[in-house]
mmCIF file of C-alpha atoms in Angstrom:
data_model
loop_
_atom_site.group_PDB
_atom_site.id
_atom_site.type_symbol
_atom_site.label_atom_id
_atom_site.label_comp_id
_atom_site.label_asym_id
_atom_site.label_seq_id
_atom_site.Cartn_x
_atom_site.Cartn_y
_atom_site.Cartn_z
ATOM 1 C CA MET A 10 -12.686 18.240 -7.556
ATOM 2 C CA GLU A 11 -12.451 21.630 -9.272
ATOM 3 C CA MET A 12 -10.082 23.018 -6.655
ATOM 4 C CA SER A 13 -7.106 25.283 -7.301
ATOM 5 C CA TRP A 14 -5.420 24.214 -4.053
ATOM 6 C CA VAL A 15 -5.680 21.107 -1.927
ATOM 7 C CA PRO A 16 -4.255 20.977 1.605
ATOM 8 C CA VAL A 17 -1.700 18.190 1.962
ATOM 9 C CA LYS A 18 -1.306 15.919 4.968
ATOM 10 C CA ARG A 19 1.585 13.478 5.013
ATOM 11 C CA SER A 20 1.838 10.340 7.094
ATOM 12 C CA TRP A 21 4.278 7.477 7.361
ATOM 13 C CA ARG A 22 1.186 5.297 7.806
ATOM 14 C CA LEU A 23 0.581 5.547 4.042
ATOM 15 C CA ASN A 24 4.100 4.394 3.144
ATOM 16 C CA GLU A 25 4.718 1.433 0.901
ATOM 17 C CA ARG A 26 5.127 -1.927 2.555
ATOM 18 C CA HIS A 27 8.582 -2.534 4.054
ATOM 19 C CA TYR A 28 10.046 -5.632 2.426
ATOM 20 C CA GLY A 29 12.717 -6.162 5.078
ATOM 21 C CA ALA A 30 15.837 -7.930 3.809
ATOM 22 C CA LEU A 31 14.422 -7.696 0.271
ATOM 23 C CA GLN A 32 14.548 -3.864 0.295
ATOM 24 C CA GLY A 33 16.569 -2.566 -2.651
ATOM 25 C CA LEU A 34 16.849 -5.934 -4.400
ATOM 26 C CA ASN A 35 15.154 -6.544 -7.727
ATOM 27 C CA LYS A 36 12.995 -9.606 -8.305
ATOM 28 C CA LYS A 37 15.770 -11.544 -10.037
ATOM 29 C CA GLN A 38 18.172 -10.940 -7.148
ATOM 30 C CA THR A 39 15.578 -12.013 -4.588
ATOM 31 C CA ALA A 40 14.655 -15.118 -6.602
ATOM 32 C CA ASP A 41 18.331 -16.052 -6.988
ATOM 33 C CA GLN A 42 18.969 -15.608 -3.259
ATOM 34 C CA TYR A 43 15.774 -17.047 -1.744
ATOM 35 C CA GLY A 44 14.050 -19.000 -4.524
ATOM 36 C CA GLU A 45 11.185 -17.902 -6.740
ATOM 37 C CA ASP A 46 8.500 -19.709 -4.717
ATOM 38 C CA LYS A 47 9.428 -17.913 -1.489
ATOM 39 C CA VAL A 48 9.562 -14.543 -3.219
ATOM 40 C CA LYS A 49 6.073 -15.048 -4.670
ATOM 41 C CA LEU A 50 4.810 -16.155 -1.262
ATOM 42 C CA TRP A 51 6.250 -13.071 0.446
ATOM 43 C CA ARG A 52 5.071 -10.639 -2.201
ATOM 44 C CA ARG A 53 1.529 -11.908 -2.658
ATOM 45 C CA SER A 54 0.432 -13.496 0.604
ATOM 46 C CA TYR A 55 -1.550 -11.585 3.193
ATOM 47 C CA ASP A 56 0.182 -12.584 6.403
ATOM 48 C CA VAL A 57 3.636 -13.960 5.545
ATOM 49 C CA ARG A 58 6.541 -11.567 6.079
ATOM 50 C CA PRO A 59 9.867 -11.688 4.250
ATOM 51 C CA PRO A 60 13.020 -11.912 6.387
ATOM 52 C CA GLY A 61 13.441 -8.809 8.535
ATOM 53 C CA LEU A 62 16.304 -6.372 8.744
ATOM 54 C CA GLU A 63 18.520 -6.248 11.794
ATOM 55 C CA PRO A 64 18.215 -2.927 13.647
ATOM 56 C CA SER A 65 21.881 -2.270 12.797
ATOM 57 C CA ASP A 66 21.190 -2.529 9.034
ATOM 58 C CA GLU A 67 21.358 0.930 7.434
ATOM 59 C CA ARG A 68 18.185 0.102 5.442
ATOM 60 C CA HIS A 69 16.187 -0.234 8.674
ATOM 61 C CA PRO A 70 13.777 2.695 9.184
ATOM 62 C CA LEU A 71 15.464 3.386 12.533
ATOM 63 C CA HIS A 72 18.255 5.042 10.525
ATOM 64 C CA ASP A 73 15.981 7.218 8.384
ATOM 65 C CA PRO A 74 15.779 10.787 9.731
ATOM 66 C CA ARG A 75 12.185 11.084 8.485
ATOM 67 C CA TYR A 76 11.113 8.722 11.255
ATOM 68 C CA SER A 77 13.254 10.126 14.075
ATOM 69 C CA THR A 78 10.203 11.444 15.942
ATOM 70 C CA LEU A 79 8.371 8.103 15.916
ATOM 71 C CA PRO A 80 8.639 5.568 18.725
ATOM 72 C CA PRO A 81 11.148 2.915 17.568
ATOM 73 C CA GLU A 82 8.667 0.092 18.239
ATOM 74 C CA LEU A 83 6.446 1.449 15.437
ATOM 75 C CA LEU A 84 9.193 1.095 12.827
ATOM 76 C CA PRO A 85 9.040 -2.273 11.063
ATOM 77 C CA SER A 86 11.994 -4.458 10.189
ATOM 78 C CA THR A 87 9.711 -6.142 7.630
ATOM 79 C CA GLU A 88 5.991 -6.193 6.806
ATOM 80 C CA CYS A 89 3.317 -8.344 5.255
ATOM 81 C CA LEU A 90 0.130 -6.842 3.807
ATOM 82 C CA LYS A 91 -1.690 -7.540 7.079
ATOM 83 C CA ASP A 92 0.848 -5.297 8.837
ATOM 84 C CA VAL A 93 0.220 -2.542 6.281
ATOM 85 C CA VAL A 94 -3.527 -2.742 6.982
ATOM 86 C CA GLU A 95 -2.843 -2.434 10.716
ATOM 87 C CA ARG A 96 -0.475 0.504 10.104
ATOM 88 C CA MET A 97 -2.859 2.326 7.761
ATOM 89 C CA LEU A 98 -6.112 1.993 9.750
ATOM 90 C CA PRO A 99 -5.211 4.511 12.489
ATOM 91 C CA TYR A 100 -4.656 7.114 9.762
ATOM 92 C CA TRP A 101 -8.061 6.292 8.294
ATOM 93 C CA TYR A 102 -9.787 6.752 11.639
ATOM 94 C CA ASP A 103 -7.710 9.663 12.980
ATOM 95 C CA ALA A 104 -7.159 11.779 9.856
ATOM 96 C CA ILE A 105 -9.469 10.794 6.997
ATOM 97 C CA VAL A 106 -12.729 10.009 8.823
ATOM 98 C CA PRO A 107 -12.869 13.381 10.642
ATOM 99 C CA ASP A 108 -12.459 15.201 7.321
ATOM 100 C CA LEU A 109 -15.164 13.068 5.721
ATOM 101 C CA HIS A 110 -17.520 13.868 8.607
ATOM 102 C CA LEU A 111 -16.963 17.542 7.736
ATOM 103 C CA ASN A 112 -18.091 16.702 4.169
ATOM 104 C CA ALA A 113 -14.614 17.366 2.846
ATOM 105 C CA CYS A 114 -13.572 15.872 -0.449
ATOM 106 C CA VAL A 115 -10.543 13.742 0.457
ATOM 107 C CA LEU A 116 -7.886 12.668 -2.019
ATOM 108 C CA VAL A 117 -5.548 9.912 -0.835
ATOM 109 C CA SER A 118 -2.330 9.592 -2.795
ATOM 110 C CA ALA A 119 -0.315 6.643 -1.571
ATOM 111 C CA HIS A 120 1.626 3.546 -2.545
ATOM 112 C CA GLY A 121 0.140 0.356 -3.970
ATOM 113 C CA ASN A 122 0.054 -1.747 -0.811
ATOM 114 C CA SER A 123 -1.259 1.032 1.429
ATOM 115 C CA LEU A 124 -3.985 1.686 -1.154
ATOM 116 C CA ARG A 125 -4.796 -2.038 -1.228
ATOM 117 C CA ALA A 126 -5.063 -1.882 2.575
ATOM 118 C CA LEU A 127 -7.490 1.041 2.338
ATOM 119 C CA VAL A 128 -9.575 -0.699 -0.338
ATOM 120 C CA LYS A 129 -9.667 -3.870 1.804
ATOM 121 C CA HIS A 130 -11.118 -1.827 4.649
ATOM 122 C CA LEU A 131 -13.574 0.218 2.577
ATOM 123 C CA ASP A 132 -14.836 -2.644 0.420
ATOM 124 C CA GLY A 133 -14.785 -5.285 3.165
ATOM 125 C CA LEU A 134 -12.502 -7.564 1.152
ATOM 126 C CA ASP A 135 -11.349 -10.782 2.745
ATOM 127 C CA ASP A 136 -7.668 -11.648 2.985
ATOM 128 C CA GLN A 137 -7.583 -13.612 -0.278
ATOM 129 C CA GLU A 138 -9.502 -10.965 -2.234
ATOM 130 C CA VAL A 139 -7.062 -8.218 -1.251
ATOM 131 C CA VAL A 140 -4.088 -10.408 -2.173
ATOM 132 C CA GLU A 141 -5.527 -10.762 -5.684
ATOM 133 C CA LEU A 142 -6.390 -7.051 -6.004
ATOM 134 C CA ASN A 143 -4.331 -5.154 -8.592
ATOM 135 C CA ILE A 144 -4.751 -1.400 -8.302
ATOM 136 C CA PRO A 145 -3.626 0.370 -11.478
ATOM 137 C CA THR A 146 -0.714 2.715 -10.850
ATOM 138 C CA GLY A 147 -1.506 6.412 -11.104
ATOM 139 C CA VAL A 148 -5.247 5.998 -11.657
ATOM 140 C CA PRO A 149 -7.592 7.674 -9.163
ATOM 141 C CA ARG A 150 -10.240 5.419 -7.611
ATOM 142 C CA MET A 151 -13.216 7.542 -6.607
ATOM 143 C CA TYR A 152 -15.646 6.454 -3.903
ATOM 144 C CA GLU A 153 -19.072 7.787 -3.079
ATOM 145 C CA LEU A 154 -19.682 7.017 0.603
ATOM 146 C CA ASP A 155 -22.905 6.948 2.600
ATOM 147 C CA GLY A 156 -23.403 8.609 5.987
ATOM 148 C CA ASP A 157 -21.775 5.632 7.722
ATOM 149 C CA LEU A 158 -18.756 5.924 5.384
ATOM 150 C CA ARG A 159 -19.593 2.718 3.550
ATOM 151 C CA PRO A 160 -19.152 2.759 -0.216
ATOM 152 C CA ARG A 161 -22.275 3.421 -2.249
ATOM 153 C CA SER A 162 -20.192 3.128 -5.385
ATOM 154 C CA TRP A 163 -16.680 3.479 -6.713
ATOM 155 C CA ARG A 164 -15.034 3.836 -10.092
ATOM 156 C CA TYR A 165 -11.658 4.482 -11.628
ATOM 157 C CA LEU A 166 -11.263 7.884 -13.239
ATOM 158 C CA GLY A 167 -9.877 7.719 -16.743
ATOM 159 C CA ASP A 168 -10.104 5.847 -19.989
ATOM 160 C CA PRO A 169 -11.278 2.264 -19.253
ATOM 161 C CA ASP A 170 -8.773 0.745 -21.703
ATOM 162 C CA GLU A 171 -5.878 2.633 -20.088
ATOM 163 C CA VAL A 172 -7.086 1.633 -16.615
ATOM 164 C CA ALA A 173 -7.195 -2.030 -17.709
ATOM 165 C CA ARG A 174 -3.706 -1.758 -19.237
ATOM 166 C CA ARG A 175 -2.291 -0.309 -16.010
ATOM 167 C CA ALA A 176 -4.004 -2.955 -13.863
ATOM 168 C CA ALA A 177 -2.547 -5.662 -16.124
ATOM 169 C CA ALA A 178 0.915 -4.103 -15.730
ATOM 170 C CA VAL A 179 0.581 -4.281 -11.932
ATOM 171 C CA GLU A 180 -0.541 -7.909 -12.186
ATOM 172 C CA ALA A 181 2.394 -8.761 -14.466
ATOM 173 C CA GLN A 182 4.807 -7.096 -12.045
ATOM 174 C CA ALA A 183 3.350 -9.074 -9.134
ATOM 175 C CA SER A 184 3.705 -12.340 -11.035
ATOM 176 C CA GLY A 185 7.345 -11.604 -11.810
ATOM 177 C CA SER A 186 6.939 -10.934 -15.530
ATOM 178 C CA LYS A 187 9.019 -7.747 -15.254
ATOM 179 C CA SER A 188 12.370 -7.185 -13.584
ATOM 180 C CA SER A 189 12.065 -4.251 -11.207
ATOM 181 C CA SER A 190 12.863 -3.393 -7.618
ATOM 182 C CA THR A 191 10.921 -5.075 -4.846
#
């Protein structure tokens, strides 16, 4: 990009998926409580949500001061990937597209599931393809778009072996090979 300064826009629409009652639990805790099959289903299906949080639960976004200006009905008690796509798309259309129409170079830095949602939209992936998509953590994915904002091409920036290693780490995490937070 060869820029010494990049303006930053923040949006809750690019937040990581809200895992509801699974928030703050690691994979072992969730598997012990709900069963490994359900945890895999919730984590890697497109339209199946984990159990939601009650509005009174302190982990519910209603209690987070960062979201105090948002209408309460926009704050999820749980989300599936389909919900993340629906949450992210208004940001694409309202914030990113106008900048792209001005020929701006746009850098989107976001969480794994919101990036998967964006890639689903840009690449026209179906529901199963996006579920199987493993975006390597911390590796920029650069798109060249045509005048209609459809991808002409894309590529990961960085050493191909390192990109593959990071994608494999994301896949291993999704399959439960590592013990980390949900």
